[in-house]
Amino acid sequence: MSISSKSIFNNVHVPHSSSYHGPFGRLFRNLPQWTPSAGTDEQIADAIRAFANTSMSEAANEPEADNHNLPAGYTYFGQFVDHDITFDPTSSLQRLNDPNKLHNFRTPRLDLDCLYGEGPADEPFMYDNDKGGMFLIGATGEGNEPDLPRNIQGRALIGDMRNDENTIVSQFQLAMLRLHNRIYAQLMFGDPDITPDSFARDDETFDEARRILRWFYQYIVWNDFIKRLIKDDIWNSVLKKENGIFCNNARFFKWEYQPFMPVEFSVAAYRFGHSLVRPGYQVNLNTDAGLGFGVELPIFHPGGSGAGQDLHGFRPMPGKHTIQWDWFFKMASSSGPFPQPSRRIDPKLSSAVFKVPEGPGGVNHLAFLNLMRSWRMGLPKGTAVAAAMGFTPHDIDDPHEDMLWHYVLKESSLLPANNKGRMLGSVGSTIVGEVFAGLLYGDSHSYIRMVPDWTPAAEPVLMALLPAASPENGGDWEVADLLRASGAPVNDSDVASTIASGHN
């Protein structure tokens, strides 16, 4: 779901090695690929660009564009999840790509390797040298606000550089670093917020803290994030508990030895998240920093770099830009128009991604980049995938609408009124649901394989981190509970205190 193209490089050779984690592959090897009408590569690209610019651009203040089923924070939680399971620095938009020869430099598991990397022994630069087993936490140069740890050039020292692409995802990464530290401190010292100035790492405790955080995260991904996104019948059937154990009932996502990353998922279906991006976001109440109630900042300013204030990343966090999380997720303290909603899942992308930075001095419409990638990867037609799944394909008004990514977006926009654009349709739900179920089932160390009845409430350590030792919003556990347990600033009082002192 990443909305940056900075990871696209040409002619990079990556050999098999001990660090190789698993290939990309296909769900539908034998279905007809989408093919353009006759023309040179340049003419085909021009036609795709024209389609993206004229048919996939959301009009300003377009009515009925908000998706209140999905608060805006889930857009960037989804981006974080994407960076946990996929990374391909070898593919190029300029040539055809064989998915079987691409390498996934993230493990195809929900194991938070984008957070932990290879661990403190192999990547010590991410960890606190004085407080063994804890992550380094940085601070803004303008004050006390917590930020990701950075080198002298402002680049984040984290497990995946993409989690610094924008202020929202970078502060979610920060919250996850803080959550690990609080779990580790609770295990080591019986208090999540008070630690000695210096202590040695205890590897057994570190492994236990990582296991607890991974399971908490896995539970939230499946029981909150994915459950919101896909059809109930698919969510209930694809990963189903029978006789006390989970069974993987996927019809299409199958593997021989370990899960792989299907390009139909990574290049098409999971990129539904790009349609969720709002034109802009309200950050907090600090009017003296150019923020405040009603002030929306885009992720990338549509006028290009330097054209105005935005939330772009790969830099130290601007002063007083600490995210107020109850404006992004439903929490007990949310009120009024908050949390901000995401946009609907449909083929119209907001102005915030009309011009995405692509290399030095380059910008492009994100829709064009995604469609070009679909073509270069040889993805199957959306109508062919629907038919193979046993669903009646929807009508195609332009040949480009049969590109799988567009097909998934349009399918969502054609759902009945109550669900229109608020969740994925049948094809999108099947691909996304089966892949996430498969990643959990295919990981022998996931909670669903090791302790099928596990919930966050089963961990006394987690409950010690939560004020009420119960879900923030009642019901089941959600992303809001990850944030609450991390000690991240949730409301306006928290933000003010964090800016003033570095602590909530």
Short mmCIF file of C-alpha atoms in Angstrom, two decimals, residues 8-504:
data_model
loop_
_atom_site.label_atom_id
_atom_site.label_comp_id
_atom_site.label_asym_id
_atom_site.label_seq_id
_atom_site.Cartn_x
_atom_site.Cartn_y
_atom_site.Cartn_z
CA ILE A 8 11.89 1.44 -7.70
CA PHE A 9 15.35 0.92 -9.11
CA ASN A 10 16.58 -0.27 -12.48
CA ASN A 11 18.81 -3.24 -13.25
CA VAL A 12 19.44 -4.42 -9.70
CA HIS A 13 20.71 -7.99 -9.46
CA VAL A 14 19.81 -9.78 -6.25
CA PRO A 15 21.25 -13.28 -5.84
CA HIS A 16 19.82 -16.01 -3.67
CA SER A 17 21.49 -15.88 -0.28
CA SER A 18 20.87 -16.66 3.34
CA SER A 19 18.90 -13.41 3.60
CA TYR A 20 16.45 -14.47 0.89
CA HIS A 21 12.98 -14.63 2.44
CA GLY A 22 10.70 -15.78 -0.35
CA PRO A 23 9.56 -14.93 -3.85
CA PHE A 24 6.64 -13.16 -5.31
CA GLY A 25 4.37 -15.37 -7.40
CA ARG A 26 0.95 -15.66 -9.01
CA LEU A 27 -2.47 -16.83 -7.91
CA PHE A 28 -3.75 -17.16 -11.48
CA ARG A 29 -0.96 -18.36 -13.75
CA ASN A 30 -3.20 -19.47 -16.59
CA LEU A 31 -5.67 -16.59 -16.88
CA PRO A 32 -5.39 -14.14 -19.80
CA GLN A 33 -3.29 -11.09 -19.00
CA TRP A 34 -4.54 -7.58 -19.56
CA THR A 35 -3.00 -6.41 -22.81
CA PRO A 36 -3.15 -2.92 -24.31
CA SER A 37 -4.29 -2.09 -27.80
CA ALA A 38 -1.57 -2.06 -30.43
CA GLY A 39 1.07 0.61 -30.17
CA THR A 40 4.58 1.34 -29.04
CA ASP A 41 5.47 1.24 -25.38
CA GLU A 42 5.43 5.04 -25.37
CA GLN A 43 1.95 5.15 -26.92
CA ILE A 44 0.67 2.58 -24.43
CA ALA A 45 2.09 4.58 -21.53
CA ASP A 46 0.51 7.76 -22.91
CA ALA A 47 -2.88 6.04 -23.11
CA ILE A 48 -2.57 4.76 -19.54
CA ARG A 49 -1.55 8.22 -18.34
CA ALA A 50 -4.52 9.83 -20.10
CA PHE A 51 -6.91 7.30 -18.53
CA ALA A 52 -5.43 7.86 -15.07
CA ASN A 53 -5.60 11.64 -15.36
CA THR A 54 -9.13 11.86 -16.77
CA SER A 55 -10.89 8.91 -15.14
CA MET A 56 -9.16 8.38 -11.80
CA SER A 57 -8.92 11.88 -10.36
CA GLU A 58 -11.32 12.90 -7.61
CA ALA A 59 -12.98 16.28 -8.13
CA ALA A 60 -12.48 18.88 -5.42
CA ASN A 61 -14.99 18.52 -2.56
CA GLU A 62 -16.61 15.58 -4.31
CA PRO A 63 -19.80 14.68 -2.36
CA GLU A 64 -20.28 11.30 -0.71
CA ALA A 65 -16.54 10.62 -0.88
CA ASP A 66 -15.97 9.86 2.82
CA ASN A 67 -15.86 6.33 4.22
CA HIS A 68 -17.05 6.48 7.83
CA ASN A 69 -16.64 2.71 8.16
CA LEU A 70 -12.89 3.24 8.14
CA PRO A 71 -11.32 6.09 10.17
CA ALA A 72 -8.43 7.80 8.41
CA GLY A 73 -5.78 6.19 10.61
CA TYR A 74 -6.44 2.80 9.04
CA THR A 75 -5.05 4.11 5.76
CA TYR A 76 -1.64 4.38 7.40
CA PHE A 77 -1.98 1.32 9.57
CA GLY A 78 -2.55 -0.50 6.28
CA GLN A 79 0.60 1.11 4.91
CA PHE A 80 2.55 -0.08 7.96
CA VAL A 81 1.21 -3.62 7.46
CA ASP A 82 2.18 -3.51 3.78
CA HIS A 83 5.73 -2.60 4.73
CA ASP A 84 5.80 -5.54 7.15
CA ILE A 85 5.04 -8.12 4.46
CA THR A 86 6.34 -6.82 1.11
CA PHE A 87 9.38 -5.04 -0.25
CA ASP A 88 10.71 -5.38 -3.80
CA PRO A 89 13.56 -3.00 -4.68
CA THR A 90 14.37 -4.83 -7.92
CA SER A 91 11.34 -4.32 -10.17
CA SER A 92 11.12 -1.53 -12.71
CA LEU A 93 8.27 0.22 -14.45
CA GLN A 94 10.43 0.43 -17.56
CA ARG A 95 10.53 -3.27 -18.40
CA LEU A 96 8.39 -6.37 -18.17
CA ASN A 97 8.84 -8.26 -14.90
CA ASP A 98 8.57 -11.93 -14.08
CA PRO A 99 7.10 -12.23 -10.56
CA ASN A 100 8.80 -15.59 -10.09
CA LYS A 101 12.17 -13.85 -10.33
CA LEU A 102 11.36 -11.02 -7.94
CA HIS A 103 12.52 -11.27 -4.35
CA ASN A 104 10.55 -10.22 -1.30
CA PHE A 105 12.88 -8.61 1.22
CA ARG A 106 10.22 -8.73 3.90
CA THR A 107 9.29 -12.08 5.37
CA PRO A 108 5.84 -13.11 4.09
CA ARG A 109 4.58 -13.18 7.67
CA LEU A 110 3.02 -10.70 10.08
CA ASP A 111 6.13 -10.79 12.24
CA LEU A 112 7.04 -7.09 12.52
CA ASP A 113 10.41 -7.43 10.81
CA CYS A 114 9.85 -3.84 9.65
CA LEU A 115 10.10 -2.98 13.35
CA TYR A 116 12.65 -5.44 14.72
CA GLY A 117 14.83 -5.92 11.66
CA GLU A 118 17.25 -8.76 12.34
CA GLY A 119 17.28 -7.96 16.05
CA PRO A 120 19.65 -6.08 18.38
CA ALA A 121 22.60 -8.40 17.80
CA ASP A 122 22.63 -7.87 14.02
CA GLU A 123 21.26 -4.32 13.76
CA PRO A 124 22.32 -2.61 17.00
CA PHE A 125 21.97 0.90 15.51
CA MET A 126 18.20 0.73 16.07
CA TYR A 127 18.50 -0.17 19.76
CA ASP A 128 19.44 1.72 22.92
CA ASN A 129 23.02 0.90 23.90
CA ASP A 130 22.37 1.81 27.55
CA LYS A 131 18.98 0.20 27.97
CA GLY A 132 19.60 -3.23 26.52
CA GLY A 133 16.67 -4.69 24.60
CA MET A 134 14.88 -1.37 24.11
CA PHE A 135 14.54 0.65 20.93
CA LEU A 136 16.16 4.04 20.58
CA ILE A 137 13.67 6.90 20.66
CA GLY A 138 14.65 10.21 19.07
CA ALA A 139 13.42 13.76 19.54
CA THR A 140 12.75 16.70 17.28
CA GLY A 141 15.52 19.24 16.93
CA GLU A 142 13.11 22.03 17.87
CA GLY A 143 11.98 20.65 21.20
CA ASN A 144 11.17 17.61 23.29
CA GLU A 145 8.69 15.86 21.02
CA PRO A 146 9.49 12.17 20.52
CA ASP A 147 10.50 11.28 16.97
CA LEU A 148 12.05 8.30 15.26
CA PRO A 149 15.78 7.95 15.95
CA ARG A 150 17.70 9.59 13.09
CA ASN A 151 21.22 9.98 11.78
CA ILE A 152 22.88 13.39 11.37
CA GLN A 153 21.23 13.79 7.94
CA GLY A 154 17.74 13.23 9.36
CA ARG A 155 17.15 9.73 7.97
CA ALA A 156 15.31 7.37 10.31
CA LEU A 157 17.21 4.46 11.86
CA ILE A 158 14.41 1.90 11.56
CA GLY A 159 13.78 -1.56 10.13
CA ASP A 160 12.14 -0.28 6.94
CA MET A 161 12.86 3.15 5.49
CA ARG A 162 9.35 3.35 4.01
CA ASN A 163 7.88 3.78 7.49
CA ASP A 164 9.25 7.30 7.37
CA GLU A 165 7.43 8.20 4.13
CA ASN A 166 5.04 10.56 5.87
CA THR A 167 4.39 11.98 9.32
CA ILE A 168 1.43 9.70 10.05
CA VAL A 169 3.09 6.37 9.31
CA SER A 170 6.36 7.51 10.93
CA GLN A 171 4.52 8.31 14.16
CA PHE A 172 2.74 4.97 14.04
CA GLN A 173 6.16 3.33 13.73
CA LEU A 174 7.22 5.44 16.74
CA ALA A 175 4.19 4.23 18.71
CA MET A 176 5.14 0.62 17.97
CA LEU A 177 8.72 1.24 19.13
CA ARG A 178 7.32 2.70 22.35
CA LEU A 179 4.95 -0.22 22.78
CA HIS A 180 7.80 -2.73 22.60
CA ASN A 181 9.74 -0.70 25.16
CA ARG A 182 6.79 -0.62 27.55
CA ILE A 183 6.16 -4.37 27.23
CA TYR A 184 9.86 -5.08 27.77
CA ALA A 185 10.03 -2.76 30.80
CA GLN A 186 6.93 -4.37 32.32
CA LEU A 187 8.51 -7.80 31.93
CA MET A 188 11.90 -6.70 33.26
CA PHE A 189 10.97 -4.30 36.04
CA GLY A 190 7.23 -4.56 36.65
CA ASP A 191 6.60 -0.98 35.45
CA PRO A 192 6.16 0.01 31.79
CA ASP A 193 7.37 3.58 32.27
CA ILE A 194 10.16 3.45 34.85
CA THR A 195 13.50 1.87 34.02
CA PRO A 196 17.05 2.15 35.35
CA ASP A 197 19.41 4.45 33.48
CA SER A 198 21.47 1.51 32.32
CA PHE A 199 21.00 -2.25 32.14
CA ALA A 200 22.06 -5.21 30.03
CA ARG A 201 19.80 -6.88 27.52
CA ASP A 202 18.09 -10.07 28.61
CA ASP A 203 17.58 -12.09 25.44
CA GLU A 204 14.86 -14.31 26.88
CA THR A 205 12.87 -11.26 28.00
CA PHE A 206 13.43 -9.55 24.65
CA ASP A 207 12.10 -12.59 22.80
CA GLU A 208 9.06 -12.73 25.05
CA ALA A 209 8.34 -9.01 24.55
CA ARG A 210 8.61 -9.47 20.79
CA ARG A 211 6.30 -12.51 20.90
CA ILE A 212 3.65 -10.58 22.89
CA LEU A 213 3.76 -7.58 20.56
CA ARG A 214 3.66 -9.75 17.45
CA TRP A 215 0.59 -11.63 18.65
CA PHE A 216 -1.15 -8.42 19.72
CA TYR A 217 -0.46 -6.97 16.28
CA GLN A 218 -1.54 -10.15 14.43
CA TYR A 219 -4.78 -10.24 16.39
CA ILE A 220 -5.53 -6.61 15.49
CA VAL A 221 -4.69 -7.09 11.81
CA TRP A 222 -7.11 -9.99 11.38
CA ASN A 223 -9.86 -9.19 13.88
CA ASP A 224 -10.03 -5.42 13.35
CA PHE A 225 -8.38 -4.25 10.11
CA ILE A 226 -9.20 -7.12 7.75
CA LYS A 227 -12.61 -7.71 9.30
CA ARG A 228 -13.58 -4.10 8.48
CA LEU A 229 -12.44 -4.46 4.88
CA ILE A 230 -13.75 -7.73 3.51
CA LYS A 231 -17.15 -9.36 3.18
CA ASP A 232 -18.40 -11.11 6.31
CA ASP A 233 -18.97 -14.45 4.60
CA ILE A 234 -15.39 -14.50 3.32
CA TRP A 235 -13.89 -13.41 6.66
CA ASN A 236 -15.90 -16.05 8.51
CA SER A 237 -15.04 -18.88 6.13
CA VAL A 238 -11.47 -18.42 4.94
CA LEU A 239 -9.85 -18.80 8.38
CA LYS A 240 -12.26 -20.86 10.41
CA LYS A 241 -11.84 -22.56 13.76
CA GLU A 242 -12.87 -26.22 13.69
CA ASN A 243 -12.45 -28.58 16.66
CA GLY A 244 -10.39 -25.99 18.49
CA ILE A 245 -7.90 -25.28 15.71
CA PHE A 246 -7.87 -22.86 12.80
CA CYS A 247 -8.22 -24.23 9.29
CA ASN A 248 -7.14 -22.39 6.15
CA ASN A 249 -10.00 -22.71 3.67
CA ALA A 250 -8.50 -20.61 0.87
CA ARG A 251 -9.58 -21.58 -2.62
CA PHE A 252 -6.83 -19.79 -4.56
CA PHE A 253 -3.91 -18.84 -2.30
CA LYS A 254 -2.04 -22.13 -1.98
CA TRP A 255 1.64 -22.96 -1.62
CA GLU A 256 3.85 -26.01 -1.30
CA TYR A 257 6.34 -25.13 1.42
CA GLN A 258 5.69 -21.61 2.69
CA PRO A 259 3.49 -18.67 1.73
CA PHE A 260 4.67 -16.44 -1.10
CA MET A 261 3.53 -12.93 -1.99
CA PRO A 262 1.03 -12.95 -4.89
CA VAL A 263 1.38 -10.07 -7.34
CA GLU A 264 -2.41 -10.03 -7.73
CA PHE A 265 -2.40 -8.96 -4.07
CA SER A 266 0.66 -6.71 -3.83
CA VAL A 267 0.30 -4.95 -7.19
CA ALA A 268 -3.50 -4.83 -7.41
CA ALA A 269 -5.93 -5.82 -4.65
CA TYR A 270 -4.06 -4.46 -1.62
CA ARG A 271 -3.42 -1.16 -3.38
CA PHE A 272 -7.06 -0.32 -2.67
CA GLY A 273 -5.49 1.68 0.15
CA HIS A 274 -4.38 4.39 -2.26
CA SER A 275 -8.01 5.32 -2.80
CA LEU A 276 -8.42 5.84 0.97
CA VAL A 277 -6.01 8.79 1.09
CA ARG A 278 -7.75 12.04 1.98
CA PRO A 279 -6.91 15.35 0.28
CA GLY A 280 -5.60 16.47 3.66
CA TYR A 281 -5.52 15.71 7.38
CA GLN A 282 -6.08 17.69 10.55
CA VAL A 283 -3.11 16.96 12.82
CA ASN A 284 -3.57 18.77 16.15
CA LEU A 285 -4.61 22.12 17.64
CA ASN A 286 -1.30 24.01 17.34
CA THR A 287 -2.27 27.09 15.33
CA ASP A 288 1.19 28.60 15.87
CA ALA A 289 2.64 25.73 13.81
CA GLY A 290 0.22 26.26 10.92
CA LEU A 291 -2.14 23.58 12.21
CA GLY A 292 -5.41 23.75 14.16
CA PHE A 293 -9.03 22.73 13.91
CA GLY A 294 -10.14 22.68 10.28
CA VAL A 295 -6.60 22.96 8.86
CA GLU A 296 -5.86 20.02 6.56
CA LEU A 297 -2.36 19.19 5.34
CA PRO A 298 -1.87 16.84 2.38
CA ILE A 299 0.58 13.96 2.47
CA PHE A 300 2.31 15.42 -0.60
CA HIS A 301 1.46 18.95 -1.62
CA PRO A 302 -0.27 18.71 -5.03
CA GLY A 303 1.80 21.64 -6.25
CA GLY A 304 4.98 19.61 -5.89
CA SER A 305 7.95 19.81 -3.55
CA GLY A 306 8.29 23.14 -1.80
CA ALA A 307 4.88 24.39 -2.92
CA GLY A 308 3.37 24.41 0.57
CA GLN A 309 3.17 22.76 3.97
CA ASP A 310 2.52 19.02 3.86
CA LEU A 311 3.17 15.80 5.77
CA HIS A 312 5.93 14.34 3.61
CA GLY A 313 8.54 12.28 5.37
CA PHE A 314 12.22 11.32 5.21
CA ARG A 315 13.04 14.26 7.48
CA PRO A 316 12.88 15.06 11.19
CA MET A 317 9.31 15.65 12.29
CA PRO A 318 8.44 19.37 12.13
CA GLY A 319 7.98 20.96 15.54
CA LYS A 320 4.54 20.70 17.18
CA HIS A 321 3.34 18.16 14.58
CA THR A 322 2.79 15.35 17.10
CA ILE A 323 -0.20 13.35 15.87
CA GLN A 324 -3.33 13.48 18.01
CA TRP A 325 -4.48 9.89 17.54
CA ASP A 326 -8.12 10.33 18.57
CA TRP A 327 -8.44 12.45 15.41
CA PHE A 328 -7.39 9.40 13.35
CA PHE A 329 -8.95 6.43 15.18
CA LYS A 330 -12.16 6.13 17.18
CA MET A 331 -11.16 6.38 20.83
CA ALA A 332 -13.00 7.14 24.05
CA SER A 333 -11.87 10.78 23.80
CA SER A 334 -12.89 11.27 20.14
CA SER A 335 -15.67 13.82 19.65
CA GLY A 336 -17.29 16.09 17.08
CA PRO A 337 -16.10 15.38 13.52
CA PHE A 338 -13.38 13.04 14.76
CA PRO A 339 -12.01 10.62 13.91
CA GLN A 340 -11.55 11.91 10.39
CA PRO A 341 -12.85 9.37 7.88
CA SER A 342 -10.84 7.81 5.10
CA ARG A 343 -12.05 8.22 1.51
CA ARG A 344 -14.18 5.56 -0.10
CA ILE A 345 -12.73 2.59 -1.94
CA ASP A 346 -13.39 3.60 -5.54
CA PRO A 347 -11.46 4.46 -8.72
CA LYS A 348 -11.16 8.15 -7.81
CA LEU A 349 -7.91 9.16 -6.09
CA SER A 350 -7.65 12.37 -4.13
CA SER A 351 -5.59 15.42 -5.04
CA ALA A 352 -3.02 14.44 -2.39
CA VAL A 353 -1.67 11.73 -4.71
CA PHE A 354 -2.05 13.52 -8.04
CA LYS A 355 1.68 14.25 -7.97
CA VAL A 356 3.73 11.68 -6.07
CA PRO A 357 7.49 12.28 -5.79
CA GLU A 358 9.35 9.86 -8.06
CA GLY A 359 13.09 10.29 -8.04
CA PRO A 360 14.99 13.58 -8.21
CA GLY A 361 12.65 16.26 -9.54
CA GLY A 362 10.08 13.77 -10.83
CA VAL A 363 6.35 13.60 -10.06
CA ASN A 364 3.54 11.43 -11.37
CA HIS A 365 -0.09 10.65 -10.77
CA LEU A 366 -0.13 7.63 -8.46
CA ALA A 367 -2.88 6.02 -10.53
CA PHE A 368 -0.60 6.09 -13.59
CA LEU A 369 2.25 4.45 -11.64
CA ASN A 370 -0.05 1.69 -10.37
CA LEU A 371 -1.58 0.97 -13.76
CA MET A 372 1.84 0.90 -15.41
CA ARG A 373 3.04 -1.58 -12.80
CA SER A 374 -0.03 -3.78 -13.42
CA TRP A 375 0.72 -3.86 -17.13
CA ARG A 376 4.44 -4.50 -16.71
CA MET A 377 3.79 -7.31 -14.25
CA GLY A 378 1.40 -9.00 -16.68
CA LEU A 379 -1.49 -9.17 -14.24
CA PRO A 380 -4.65 -10.98 -15.36
CA LYS A 381 -7.81 -9.21 -16.44
CA GLY A 382 -10.18 -8.36 -13.62
CA THR A 383 -13.11 -9.91 -15.46
CA ALA A 384 -11.12 -13.13 -15.91
CA VAL A 385 -10.30 -13.30 -12.20
CA ALA A 386 -13.94 -12.69 -11.26
CA ALA A 387 -15.11 -15.46 -13.58
CA ALA A 388 -12.47 -17.86 -12.25
CA MET A 389 -13.74 -17.17 -8.72
CA GLY A 390 -17.31 -17.87 -9.74
CA PHE A 391 -18.52 -14.27 -9.58
CA THR A 392 -20.37 -12.42 -12.33
CA PRO A 393 -17.96 -9.79 -13.69
CA HIS A 394 -19.12 -6.20 -13.62
CA ASP A 395 -19.37 -4.14 -16.81
CA ILE A 396 -16.25 -2.61 -18.32
CA ASP A 397 -16.70 0.78 -19.97
CA ASP A 398 -13.07 1.32 -21.00
CA PRO A 399 -10.44 -1.40 -21.63
CA HIS A 400 -8.25 0.06 -18.88
CA GLU A 401 -11.00 -0.69 -16.35
CA ASP A 402 -10.20 -4.38 -16.80
CA MET A 403 -6.78 -3.90 -15.21
CA LEU A 404 -7.06 -5.80 -11.93
CA TRP A 405 -6.30 -2.87 -9.61
CA HIS A 406 -8.98 -0.70 -11.24
CA TYR A 407 -11.38 -3.65 -11.36
CA VAL A 408 -11.11 -4.12 -7.56
CA LEU A 409 -11.71 -0.40 -6.94
CA LYS A 410 -14.71 -0.19 -9.27
CA GLU A 411 -16.16 -3.40 -7.82
CA SER A 412 -16.23 -1.76 -4.39
CA SER A 413 -17.93 1.36 -5.78
CA LEU A 414 -20.72 -0.84 -7.22
CA LEU A 415 -21.69 -2.46 -3.91
CA PRO A 416 -25.21 -1.79 -2.56
CA ALA A 417 -25.76 1.61 -0.95
CA ASN A 418 -24.92 0.66 2.66
CA ASN A 419 -21.55 -0.78 1.64
CA LYS A 420 -20.77 1.26 -1.47
CA GLY A 421 -17.10 2.14 -1.33
CA ARG A 422 -16.93 1.21 2.34
CA MET A 423 -15.45 -2.26 1.92
CA LEU A 424 -14.04 -4.50 -0.77
CA GLY A 425 -16.24 -6.41 -3.19
CA SER A 426 -16.12 -10.13 -3.88
CA VAL A 427 -12.88 -10.27 -5.89
CA GLY A 428 -11.03 -7.82 -3.64
CA SER A 429 -12.31 -9.50 -0.47
CA THR A 430 -11.27 -12.94 -1.71
CA ILE A 431 -7.72 -11.93 -2.63
CA VAL A 432 -7.09 -9.82 0.46
CA GLY A 433 -8.83 -12.22 2.84
CA GLU A 434 -7.11 -15.34 1.52
CA VAL A 435 -3.65 -13.77 1.55
CA PHE A 436 -3.86 -12.49 5.11
CA ALA A 437 -5.39 -15.75 6.31
CA GLY A 438 -2.62 -17.62 4.54
CA LEU A 439 0.14 -15.47 6.01
CA LEU A 440 -1.19 -16.16 9.51
CA TYR A 441 -1.81 -19.84 8.90
CA GLY A 442 1.51 -20.36 7.14
CA ASP A 443 3.46 -18.95 10.09
CA SER A 444 3.97 -21.77 12.60
CA HIS A 445 4.76 -19.16 15.28
CA SER A 446 1.59 -17.09 14.84
CA TYR A 447 -0.96 -17.00 17.62
CA ILE A 448 -3.55 -18.83 15.53
CA ARG A 449 -1.18 -21.80 15.13
CA MET A 450 0.32 -21.87 18.61
CA VAL A 451 -2.59 -20.80 20.87
CA PRO A 452 -5.80 -20.64 18.78
CA ASP A 453 -7.88 -19.28 21.67
CA TRP A 454 -5.41 -16.48 22.47
CA THR A 455 -6.64 -12.90 22.83
CA PRO A 456 -4.81 -9.81 24.17
CA ALA A 457 -6.77 -10.24 27.42
CA ALA A 458 -4.80 -13.46 28.01
CA GLU A 459 -1.60 -11.44 28.50
CA PRO A 460 -1.32 -9.86 31.99
CA VAL A 461 1.60 -7.80 30.68
CA LEU A 462 -0.60 -6.14 28.05
CA MET A 463 -3.41 -5.56 30.50
CA ALA A 464 -0.95 -3.76 32.80
CA LEU A 465 -0.35 -1.26 29.99
CA LEU A 466 -4.02 -0.35 29.51
CA PRO A 467 -5.84 1.96 31.96
CA ALA A 468 -9.02 -0.10 31.99
CA ALA A 469 -7.52 -3.48 31.00
CA SER A 470 -10.29 -3.70 28.40
CA PRO A 471 -10.85 -2.62 24.80
CA GLU A 472 -10.84 1.15 24.24
CA ASN A 473 -14.16 1.13 22.38
CA GLY A 474 -15.80 -1.91 23.95
CA GLY A 475 -16.27 -4.92 21.74
CA ASP A 476 -13.12 -6.51 20.34
CA TRP A 477 -9.55 -5.20 20.38
CA GLU A 478 -8.64 -2.58 17.77
CA VAL A 479 -5.72 -0.48 16.53
CA ALA A 480 -6.84 2.08 19.13
CA ASP A 481 -5.74 -0.38 21.80
CA LEU A 482 -2.25 -0.71 20.32
CA LEU A 483 -1.93 3.06 20.51
CA ARG A 484 -3.34 3.32 24.02
CA ALA A 485 -0.99 0.59 25.27
CA SER A 486 2.00 2.30 23.62
CA GLY A 487 1.54 5.48 25.64
CA ALA A 488 1.34 7.54 22.44
CA PRO A 489 -0.47 10.92 22.71
CA VAL A 490 -4.16 10.27 22.22
CA ASN A 491 -5.97 13.54 23.01
CA ASP A 492 -5.25 17.28 22.97
CA SER A 493 -4.01 17.25 26.56
CA ASP A 494 -1.56 14.44 25.75
CA VAL A 495 -0.28 16.34 22.71
CA ALA A 496 0.23 19.57 24.69
CA SER A 497 2.12 17.71 27.41
CA THR A 498 4.24 15.82 24.87
CA ILE A 499 5.24 19.05 23.11
CA ALA A 500 6.07 20.71 26.41
CA SER A 501 7.93 17.91 28.15
CA GLY A 502 8.37 14.96 25.83
CA HIS A 503 5.94 12.90 27.93
CA ASN A 504 2.15 12.55 27.95
#
